[in-house]
PDB file of C-alpha atoms and ligand atoms in Angstrom:
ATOM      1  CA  UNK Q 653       0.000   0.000   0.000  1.00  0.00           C
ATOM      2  CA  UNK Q 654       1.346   3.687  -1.244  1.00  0.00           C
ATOM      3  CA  UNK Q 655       1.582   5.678   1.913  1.00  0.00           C
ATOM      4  CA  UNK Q 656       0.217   9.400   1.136  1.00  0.00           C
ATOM      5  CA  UNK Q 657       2.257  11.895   1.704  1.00  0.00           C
ATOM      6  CA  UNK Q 658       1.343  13.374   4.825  1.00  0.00           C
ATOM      7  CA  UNK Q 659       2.926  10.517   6.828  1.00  0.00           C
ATOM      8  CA  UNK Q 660       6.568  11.822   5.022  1.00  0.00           C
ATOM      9  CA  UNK Q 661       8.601  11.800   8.224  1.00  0.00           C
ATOM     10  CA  UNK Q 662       5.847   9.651  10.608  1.00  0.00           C
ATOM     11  CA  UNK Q 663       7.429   6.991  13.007  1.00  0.00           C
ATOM     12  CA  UNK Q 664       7.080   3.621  11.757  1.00  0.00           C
ATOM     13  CA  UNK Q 665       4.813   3.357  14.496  1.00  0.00           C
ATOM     14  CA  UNK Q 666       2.381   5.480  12.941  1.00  0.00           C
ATOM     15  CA  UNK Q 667       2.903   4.174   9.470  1.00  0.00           C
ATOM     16  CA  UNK Q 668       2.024   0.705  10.546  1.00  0.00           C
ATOM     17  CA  UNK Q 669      -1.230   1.590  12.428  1.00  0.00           C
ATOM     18  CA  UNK Q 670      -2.050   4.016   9.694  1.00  0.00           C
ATOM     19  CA  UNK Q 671      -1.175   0.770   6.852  1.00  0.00           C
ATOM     20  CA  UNK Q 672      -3.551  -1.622   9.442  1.00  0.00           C
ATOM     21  CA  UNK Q 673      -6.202   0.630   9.788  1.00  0.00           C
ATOM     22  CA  UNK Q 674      -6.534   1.463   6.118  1.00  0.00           C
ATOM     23  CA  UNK Q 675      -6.340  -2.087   4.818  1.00  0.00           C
ATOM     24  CA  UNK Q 676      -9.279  -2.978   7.618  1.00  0.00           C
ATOM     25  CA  UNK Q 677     -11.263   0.025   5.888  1.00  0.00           C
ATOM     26  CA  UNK Q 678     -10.206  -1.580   2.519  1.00  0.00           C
ATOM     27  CA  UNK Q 679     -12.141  -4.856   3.295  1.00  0.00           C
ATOM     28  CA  UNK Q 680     -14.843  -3.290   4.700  1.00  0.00           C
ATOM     29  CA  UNK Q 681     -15.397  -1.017   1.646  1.00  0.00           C
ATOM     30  CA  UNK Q 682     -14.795  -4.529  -0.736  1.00  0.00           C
ATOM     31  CA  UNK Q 683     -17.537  -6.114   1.740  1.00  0.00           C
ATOM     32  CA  UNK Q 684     -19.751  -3.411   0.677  1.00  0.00           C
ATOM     33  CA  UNK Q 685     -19.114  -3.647  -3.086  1.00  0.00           C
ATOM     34  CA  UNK Q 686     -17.928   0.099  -3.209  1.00  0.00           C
ATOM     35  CA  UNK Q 687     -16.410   1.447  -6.884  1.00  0.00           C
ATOM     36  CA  UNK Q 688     -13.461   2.853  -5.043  1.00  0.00           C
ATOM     37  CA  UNK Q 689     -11.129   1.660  -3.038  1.00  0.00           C
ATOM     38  CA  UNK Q 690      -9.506   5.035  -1.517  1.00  0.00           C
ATOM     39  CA  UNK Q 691     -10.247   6.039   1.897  1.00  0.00           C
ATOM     40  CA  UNK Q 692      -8.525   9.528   2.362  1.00  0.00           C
ATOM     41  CA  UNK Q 693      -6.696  11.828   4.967  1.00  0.00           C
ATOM     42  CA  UNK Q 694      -9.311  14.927   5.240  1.00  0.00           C
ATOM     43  CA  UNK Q 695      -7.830  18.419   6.706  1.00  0.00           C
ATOM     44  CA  UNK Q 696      -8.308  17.429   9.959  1.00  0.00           C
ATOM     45  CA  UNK Q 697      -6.762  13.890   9.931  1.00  0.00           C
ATOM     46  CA  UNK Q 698     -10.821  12.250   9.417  1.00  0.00           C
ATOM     47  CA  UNK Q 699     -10.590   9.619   7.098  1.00  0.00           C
ATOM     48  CA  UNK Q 700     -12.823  10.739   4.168  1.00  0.00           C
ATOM     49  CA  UNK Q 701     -14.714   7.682   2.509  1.00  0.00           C
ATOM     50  CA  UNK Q 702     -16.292   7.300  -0.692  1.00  0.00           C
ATOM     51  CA  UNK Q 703     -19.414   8.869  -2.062  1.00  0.00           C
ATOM     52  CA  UNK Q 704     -22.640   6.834  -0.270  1.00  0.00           C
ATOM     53  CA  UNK Q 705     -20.155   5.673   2.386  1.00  0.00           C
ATOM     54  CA  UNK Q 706     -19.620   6.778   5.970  1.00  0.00           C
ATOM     55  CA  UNK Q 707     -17.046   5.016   7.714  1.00  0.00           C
ATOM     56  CA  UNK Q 708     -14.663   4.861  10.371  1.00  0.00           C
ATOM     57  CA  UNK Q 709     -11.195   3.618  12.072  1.00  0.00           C
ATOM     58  CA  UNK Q 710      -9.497   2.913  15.066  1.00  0.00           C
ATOM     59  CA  UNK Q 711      -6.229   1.515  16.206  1.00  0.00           C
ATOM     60  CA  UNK Q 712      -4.403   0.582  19.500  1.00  0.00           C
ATOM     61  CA  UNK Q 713      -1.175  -1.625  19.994  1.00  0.00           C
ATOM     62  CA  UNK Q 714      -1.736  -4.176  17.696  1.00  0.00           C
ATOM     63  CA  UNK Q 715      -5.653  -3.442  16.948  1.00  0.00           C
ATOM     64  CA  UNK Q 716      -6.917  -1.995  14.206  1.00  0.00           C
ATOM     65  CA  UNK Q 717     -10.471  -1.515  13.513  1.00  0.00           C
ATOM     66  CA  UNK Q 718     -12.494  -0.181  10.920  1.00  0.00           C
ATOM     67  CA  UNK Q 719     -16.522  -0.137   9.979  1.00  0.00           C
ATOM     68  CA  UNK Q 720     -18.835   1.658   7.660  1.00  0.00           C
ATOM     69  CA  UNK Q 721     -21.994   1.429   6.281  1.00  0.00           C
ATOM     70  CA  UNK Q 722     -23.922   2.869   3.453  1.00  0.00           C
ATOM     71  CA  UNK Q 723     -25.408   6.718   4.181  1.00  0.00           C
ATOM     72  CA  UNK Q 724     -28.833   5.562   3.269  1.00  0.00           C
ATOM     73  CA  UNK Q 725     -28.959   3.376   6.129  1.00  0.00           C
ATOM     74  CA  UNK Q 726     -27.198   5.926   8.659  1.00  0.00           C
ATOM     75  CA  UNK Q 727     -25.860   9.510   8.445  1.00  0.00           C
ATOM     76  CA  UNK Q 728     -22.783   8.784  10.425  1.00  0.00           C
ATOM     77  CA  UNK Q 729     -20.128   5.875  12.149  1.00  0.00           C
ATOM     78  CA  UNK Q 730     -17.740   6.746  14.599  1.00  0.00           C
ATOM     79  CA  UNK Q 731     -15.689   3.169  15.966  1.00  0.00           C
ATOM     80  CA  UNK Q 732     -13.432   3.164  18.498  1.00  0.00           C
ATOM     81  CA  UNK Q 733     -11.242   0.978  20.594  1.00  0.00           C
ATOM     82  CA  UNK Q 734      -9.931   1.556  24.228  1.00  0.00           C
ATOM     83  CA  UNK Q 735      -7.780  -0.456  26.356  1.00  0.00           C
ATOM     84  CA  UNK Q 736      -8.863  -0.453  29.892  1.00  0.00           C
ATOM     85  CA  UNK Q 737      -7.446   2.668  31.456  1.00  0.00           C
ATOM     86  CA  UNK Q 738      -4.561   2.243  34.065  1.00  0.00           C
ATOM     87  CA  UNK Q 739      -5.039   3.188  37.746  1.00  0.00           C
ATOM     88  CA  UNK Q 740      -2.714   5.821  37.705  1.00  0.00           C
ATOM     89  CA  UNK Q 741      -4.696   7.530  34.770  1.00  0.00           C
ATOM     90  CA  UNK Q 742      -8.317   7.086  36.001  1.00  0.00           C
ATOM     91  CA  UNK Q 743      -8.586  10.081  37.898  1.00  0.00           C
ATOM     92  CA  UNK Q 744      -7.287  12.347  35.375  1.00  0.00           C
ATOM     93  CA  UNK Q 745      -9.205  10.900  32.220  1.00  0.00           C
ATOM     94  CA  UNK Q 746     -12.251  10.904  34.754  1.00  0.00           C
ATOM     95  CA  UNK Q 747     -12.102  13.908  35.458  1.00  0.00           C
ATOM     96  CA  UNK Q 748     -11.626  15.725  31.605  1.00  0.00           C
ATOM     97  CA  UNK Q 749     -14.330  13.258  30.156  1.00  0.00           C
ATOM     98  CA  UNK Q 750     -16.857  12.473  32.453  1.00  0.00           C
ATOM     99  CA  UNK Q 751     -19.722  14.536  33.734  1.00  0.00           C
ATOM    100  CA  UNK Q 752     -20.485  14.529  37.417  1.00  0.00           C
ATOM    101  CA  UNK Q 753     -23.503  12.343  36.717  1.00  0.00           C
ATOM    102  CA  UNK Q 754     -21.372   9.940  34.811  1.00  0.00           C
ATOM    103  CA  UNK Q 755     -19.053   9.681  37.772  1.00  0.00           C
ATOM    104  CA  UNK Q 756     -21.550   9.000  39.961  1.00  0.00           C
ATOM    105  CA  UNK Q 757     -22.925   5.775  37.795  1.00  0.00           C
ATOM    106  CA  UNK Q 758     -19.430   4.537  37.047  1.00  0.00           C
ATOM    107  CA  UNK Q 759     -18.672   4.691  41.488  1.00  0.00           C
ATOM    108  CA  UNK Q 760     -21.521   1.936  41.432  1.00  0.00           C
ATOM    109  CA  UNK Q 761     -20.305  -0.287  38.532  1.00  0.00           C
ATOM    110  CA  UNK Q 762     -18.266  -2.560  39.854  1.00  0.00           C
ATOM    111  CA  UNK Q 763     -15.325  -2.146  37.824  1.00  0.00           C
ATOM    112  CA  UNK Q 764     -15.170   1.271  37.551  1.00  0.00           C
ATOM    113  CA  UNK Q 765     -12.010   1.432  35.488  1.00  0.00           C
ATOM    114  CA  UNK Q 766     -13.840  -0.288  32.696  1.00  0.00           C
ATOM    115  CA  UNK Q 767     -16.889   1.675  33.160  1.00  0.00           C
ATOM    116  CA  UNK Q 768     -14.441   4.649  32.949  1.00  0.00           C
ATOM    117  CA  UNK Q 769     -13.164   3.563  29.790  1.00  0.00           C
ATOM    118  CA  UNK Q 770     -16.217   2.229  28.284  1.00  0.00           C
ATOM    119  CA  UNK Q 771     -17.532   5.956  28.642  1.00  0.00           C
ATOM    120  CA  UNK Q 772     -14.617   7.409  26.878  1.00  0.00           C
ATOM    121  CA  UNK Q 773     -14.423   5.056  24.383  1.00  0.00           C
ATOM    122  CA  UNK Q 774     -18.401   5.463  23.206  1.00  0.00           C
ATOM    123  CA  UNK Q 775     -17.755   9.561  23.547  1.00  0.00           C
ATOM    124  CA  UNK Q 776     -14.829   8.617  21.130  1.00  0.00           C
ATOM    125  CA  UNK Q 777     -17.542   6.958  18.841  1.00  0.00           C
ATOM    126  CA  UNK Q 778     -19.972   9.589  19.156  1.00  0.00           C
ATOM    127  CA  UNK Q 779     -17.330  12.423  18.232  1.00  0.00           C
ATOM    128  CA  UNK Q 780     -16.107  10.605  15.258  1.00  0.00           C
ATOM    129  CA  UNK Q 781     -20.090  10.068  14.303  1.00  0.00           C
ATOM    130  CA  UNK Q 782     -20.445  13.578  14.134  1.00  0.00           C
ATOM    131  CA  UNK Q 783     -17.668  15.403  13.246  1.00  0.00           C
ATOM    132  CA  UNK Q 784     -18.115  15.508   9.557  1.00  0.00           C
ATOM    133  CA  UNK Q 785     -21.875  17.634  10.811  1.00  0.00           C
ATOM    134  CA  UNK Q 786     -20.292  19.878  13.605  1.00  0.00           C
ATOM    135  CA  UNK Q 787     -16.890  20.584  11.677  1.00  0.00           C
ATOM    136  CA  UNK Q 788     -15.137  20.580  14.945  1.00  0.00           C
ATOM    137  CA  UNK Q 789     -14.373  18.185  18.002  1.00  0.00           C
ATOM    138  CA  UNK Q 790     -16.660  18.164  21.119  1.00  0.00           C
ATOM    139  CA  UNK Q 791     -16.024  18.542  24.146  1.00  0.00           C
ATOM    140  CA  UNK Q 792     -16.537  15.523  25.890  1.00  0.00           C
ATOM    141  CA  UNK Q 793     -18.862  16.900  28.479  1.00  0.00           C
ATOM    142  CA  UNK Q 794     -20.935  18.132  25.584  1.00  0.00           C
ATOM    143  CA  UNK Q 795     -22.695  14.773  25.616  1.00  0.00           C
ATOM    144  CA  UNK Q 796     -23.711  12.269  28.918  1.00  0.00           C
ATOM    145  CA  UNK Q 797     -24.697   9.113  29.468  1.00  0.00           C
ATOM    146  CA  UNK Q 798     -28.540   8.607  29.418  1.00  0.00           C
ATOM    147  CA  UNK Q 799     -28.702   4.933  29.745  1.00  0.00           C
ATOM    148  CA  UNK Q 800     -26.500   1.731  29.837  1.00  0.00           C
ATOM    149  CA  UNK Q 801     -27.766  -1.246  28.504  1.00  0.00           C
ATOM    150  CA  UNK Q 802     -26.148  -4.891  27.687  1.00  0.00           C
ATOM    151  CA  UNK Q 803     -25.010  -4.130  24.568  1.00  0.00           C
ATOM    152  CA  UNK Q 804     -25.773  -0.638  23.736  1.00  0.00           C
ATOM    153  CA  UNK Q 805     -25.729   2.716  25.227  1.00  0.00           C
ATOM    154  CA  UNK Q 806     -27.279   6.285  24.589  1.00  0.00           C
ATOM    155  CA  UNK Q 807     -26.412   9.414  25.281  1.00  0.00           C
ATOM    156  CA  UNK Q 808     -27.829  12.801  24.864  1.00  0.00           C
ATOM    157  CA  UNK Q 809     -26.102  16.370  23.786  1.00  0.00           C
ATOM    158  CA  UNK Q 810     -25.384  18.878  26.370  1.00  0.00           C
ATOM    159  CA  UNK Q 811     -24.075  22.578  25.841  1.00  0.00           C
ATOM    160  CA  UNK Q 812     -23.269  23.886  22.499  1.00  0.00           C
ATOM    161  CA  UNK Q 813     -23.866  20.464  20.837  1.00  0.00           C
ATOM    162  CA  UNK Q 814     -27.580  20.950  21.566  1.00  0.00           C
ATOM    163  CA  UNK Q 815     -27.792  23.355  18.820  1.00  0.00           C
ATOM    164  CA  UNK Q 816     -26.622  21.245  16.022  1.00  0.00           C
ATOM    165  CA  UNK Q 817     -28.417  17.852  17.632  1.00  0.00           C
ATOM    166  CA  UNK Q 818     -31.619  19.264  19.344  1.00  0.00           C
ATOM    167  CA  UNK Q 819     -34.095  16.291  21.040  1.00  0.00           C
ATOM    168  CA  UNK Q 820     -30.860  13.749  19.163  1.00  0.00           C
ATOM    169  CA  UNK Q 821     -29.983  10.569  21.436  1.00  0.00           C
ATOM    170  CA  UNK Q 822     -27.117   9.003  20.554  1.00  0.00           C
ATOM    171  CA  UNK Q 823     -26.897   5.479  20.139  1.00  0.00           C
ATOM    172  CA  UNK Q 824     -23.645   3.888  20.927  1.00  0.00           C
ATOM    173  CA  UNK Q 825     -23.252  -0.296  20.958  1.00  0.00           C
ATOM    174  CA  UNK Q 826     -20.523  -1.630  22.852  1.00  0.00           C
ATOM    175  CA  UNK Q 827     -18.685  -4.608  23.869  1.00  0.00           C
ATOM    176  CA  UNK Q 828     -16.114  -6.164  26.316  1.00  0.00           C
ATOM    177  CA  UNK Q 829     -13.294  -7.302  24.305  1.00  0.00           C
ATOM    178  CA  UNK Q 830      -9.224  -7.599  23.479  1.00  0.00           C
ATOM    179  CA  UNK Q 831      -8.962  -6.591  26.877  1.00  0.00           C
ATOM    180  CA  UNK Q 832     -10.456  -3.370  26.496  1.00  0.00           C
ATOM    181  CA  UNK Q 833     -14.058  -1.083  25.197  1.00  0.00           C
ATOM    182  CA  UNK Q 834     -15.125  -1.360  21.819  1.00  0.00           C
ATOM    183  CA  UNK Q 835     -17.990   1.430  20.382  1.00  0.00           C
ATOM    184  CA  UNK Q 836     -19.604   1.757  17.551  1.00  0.00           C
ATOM    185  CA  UNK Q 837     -21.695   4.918  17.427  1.00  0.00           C
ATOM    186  CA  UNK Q 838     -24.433   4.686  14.784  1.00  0.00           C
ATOM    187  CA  UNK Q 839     -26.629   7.956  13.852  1.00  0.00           C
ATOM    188  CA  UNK Q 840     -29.771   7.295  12.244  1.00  0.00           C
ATOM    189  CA  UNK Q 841     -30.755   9.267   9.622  1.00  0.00           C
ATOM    190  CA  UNK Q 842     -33.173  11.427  11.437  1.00  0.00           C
ATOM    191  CA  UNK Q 843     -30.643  12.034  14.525  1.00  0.00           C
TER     192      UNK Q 843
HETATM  193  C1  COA M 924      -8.658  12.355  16.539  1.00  0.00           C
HETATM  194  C2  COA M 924      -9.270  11.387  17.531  1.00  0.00           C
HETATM  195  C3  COA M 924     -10.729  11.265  17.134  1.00  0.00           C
HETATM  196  C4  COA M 924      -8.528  10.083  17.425  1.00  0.00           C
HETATM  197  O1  COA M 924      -8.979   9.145  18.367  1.00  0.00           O
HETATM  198  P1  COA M 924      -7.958   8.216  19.190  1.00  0.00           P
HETATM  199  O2  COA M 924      -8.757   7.441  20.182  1.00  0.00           O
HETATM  200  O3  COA M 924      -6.829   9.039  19.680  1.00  0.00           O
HETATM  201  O4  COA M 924      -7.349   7.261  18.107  1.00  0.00           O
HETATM  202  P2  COA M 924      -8.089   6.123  17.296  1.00  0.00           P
HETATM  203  O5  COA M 924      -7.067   5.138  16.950  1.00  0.00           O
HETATM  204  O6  COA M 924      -9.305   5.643  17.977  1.00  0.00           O
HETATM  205  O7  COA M 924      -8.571   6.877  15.982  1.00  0.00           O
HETATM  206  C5  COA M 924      -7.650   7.291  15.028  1.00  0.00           C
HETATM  207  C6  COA M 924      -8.397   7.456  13.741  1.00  0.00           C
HETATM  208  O8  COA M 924      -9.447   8.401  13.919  1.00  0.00           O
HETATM  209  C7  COA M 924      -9.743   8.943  12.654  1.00  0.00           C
HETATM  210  N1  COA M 924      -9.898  10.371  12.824  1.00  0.00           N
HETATM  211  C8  COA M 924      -8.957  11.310  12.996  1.00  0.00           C
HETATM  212  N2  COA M 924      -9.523  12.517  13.111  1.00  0.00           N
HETATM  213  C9  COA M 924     -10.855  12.338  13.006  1.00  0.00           C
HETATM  214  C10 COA M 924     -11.968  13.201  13.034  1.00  0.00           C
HETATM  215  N3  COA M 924     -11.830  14.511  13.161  1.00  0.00           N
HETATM  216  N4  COA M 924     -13.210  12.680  12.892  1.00  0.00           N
HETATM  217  C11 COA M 924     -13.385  11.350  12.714  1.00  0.00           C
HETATM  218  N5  COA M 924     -12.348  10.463  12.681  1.00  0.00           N
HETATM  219  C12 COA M 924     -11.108  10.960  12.827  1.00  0.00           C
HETATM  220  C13 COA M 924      -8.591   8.613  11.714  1.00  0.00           C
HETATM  221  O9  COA M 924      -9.045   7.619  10.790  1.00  0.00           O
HETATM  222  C14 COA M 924      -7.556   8.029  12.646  1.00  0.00           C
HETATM  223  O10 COA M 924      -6.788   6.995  12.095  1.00  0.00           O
HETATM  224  P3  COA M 924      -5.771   7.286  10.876  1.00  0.00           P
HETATM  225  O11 COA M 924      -5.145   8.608  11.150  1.00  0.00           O
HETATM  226  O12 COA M 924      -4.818   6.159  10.909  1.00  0.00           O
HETATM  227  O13 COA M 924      -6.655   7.312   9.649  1.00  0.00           O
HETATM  228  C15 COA M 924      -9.239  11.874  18.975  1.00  0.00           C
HETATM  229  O14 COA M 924      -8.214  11.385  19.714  1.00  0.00           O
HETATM  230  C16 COA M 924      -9.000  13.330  19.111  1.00  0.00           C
HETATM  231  O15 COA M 924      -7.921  13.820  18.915  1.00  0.00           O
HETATM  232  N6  COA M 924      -9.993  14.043  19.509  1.00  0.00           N
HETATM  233  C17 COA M 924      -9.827  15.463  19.593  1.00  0.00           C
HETATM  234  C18 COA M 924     -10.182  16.100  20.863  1.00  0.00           C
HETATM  235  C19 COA M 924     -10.987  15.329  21.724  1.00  0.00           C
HETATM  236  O16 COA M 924     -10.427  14.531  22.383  1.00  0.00           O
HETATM  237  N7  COA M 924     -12.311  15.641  21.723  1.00  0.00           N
HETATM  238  C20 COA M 924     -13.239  15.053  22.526  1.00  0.00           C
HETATM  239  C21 COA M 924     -13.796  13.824  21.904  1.00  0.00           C
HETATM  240  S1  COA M 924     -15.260  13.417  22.745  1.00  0.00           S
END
């Protein structure tokens, strides 16, 4: 794979996860029989995917994710990957991404690292989802947890965001895996 040119000079770090992440959106675009088979570096790093496509990646370590679907079924994907946050971390990730509500329901999960990181990972999701709309990244106290279910969870805009998404819930499905949160925001085409 021809490495654009905006990774001149990246550490072969970021090559490889960039080179894993774009071959996993590769497949996925093949899976959904698209003409093309370019999934480009947009001005603010988004990857920008094929007409009818919306799409998204994620990487950590050795994971690389990457999903999309067709815009007729939803306006926006944002995936994202998140190994459980480290004790020594918690209180400063907790603090910059979660509302005081939010802390409050993660104190009564009982593992309230992964509850931590299961709530940064979906806000992840859910900024990815909507950054091609808002043109900008959210804060991530400009959305909060609603409800937690099994395998999905939804949140709702707070702040600024509620201009762009007035009455929107966001629906975020998650999962326990590789040893860490995996989200896939999905926004339905009348979010
Ligand atoms: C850019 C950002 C979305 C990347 O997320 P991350 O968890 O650090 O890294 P991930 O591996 O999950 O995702 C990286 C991929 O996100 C995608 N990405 C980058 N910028 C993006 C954007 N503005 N919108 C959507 N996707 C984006 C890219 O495909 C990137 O992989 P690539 O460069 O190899 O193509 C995020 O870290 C970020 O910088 N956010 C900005 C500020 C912020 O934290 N806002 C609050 C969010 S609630």
């Amino acid at each position: 794979m021809k490495l654009p040119t905006q990774l001149n000079g990246a550490s072969s770090m970021r090559r490889a996860e960039f080179t894993a992440g774009r071959y996993c959106a590769l497949n996925v675009l093949s899976n959904l029989r698209s003409d093309s088979d370019e999934v480009r570096i947009g001005p603010h790093g988004e990857p920008v995917w094929p007409d009818g496509v919306v799409g998204s990646i994620t990487h950590s370590g050795d994971l690389a994710i990457a999903a999309a679907t067709l815009v007729t079924l939803h306006r926006g994907l944002g995936v994202d990957f998140e190994h459980v946050i480290k004790s020594e971390a918690i209180a400063e990730i907790e603090s910059i991404v979660l509302t005081p509500n939010e802390i409050n329901f993660c104190r009564k999960c009982i593992d309230f690292s992964y509850t931590v990181t299961l709530l940064f990972s979906c806000k992840e999701s859910v900024s990815k989802a909507i950054f091609k709309y808002v043109g900008r990244y959210m804060d991530f106290k400009e959305i909060e947890l609603a409800a937690m279910y099994n395998e999905f969870a939804l949140f709702r805009p707070l702040g600024p965001l509620i201009v762009d998404f007035q009455g929107a819930v966001f629906k975020v499905y998650h999962r326990n895996a590789s040893g860490g949160a995996m989200t896939v925001c999905l926004l339905d085409s009348d979010t």
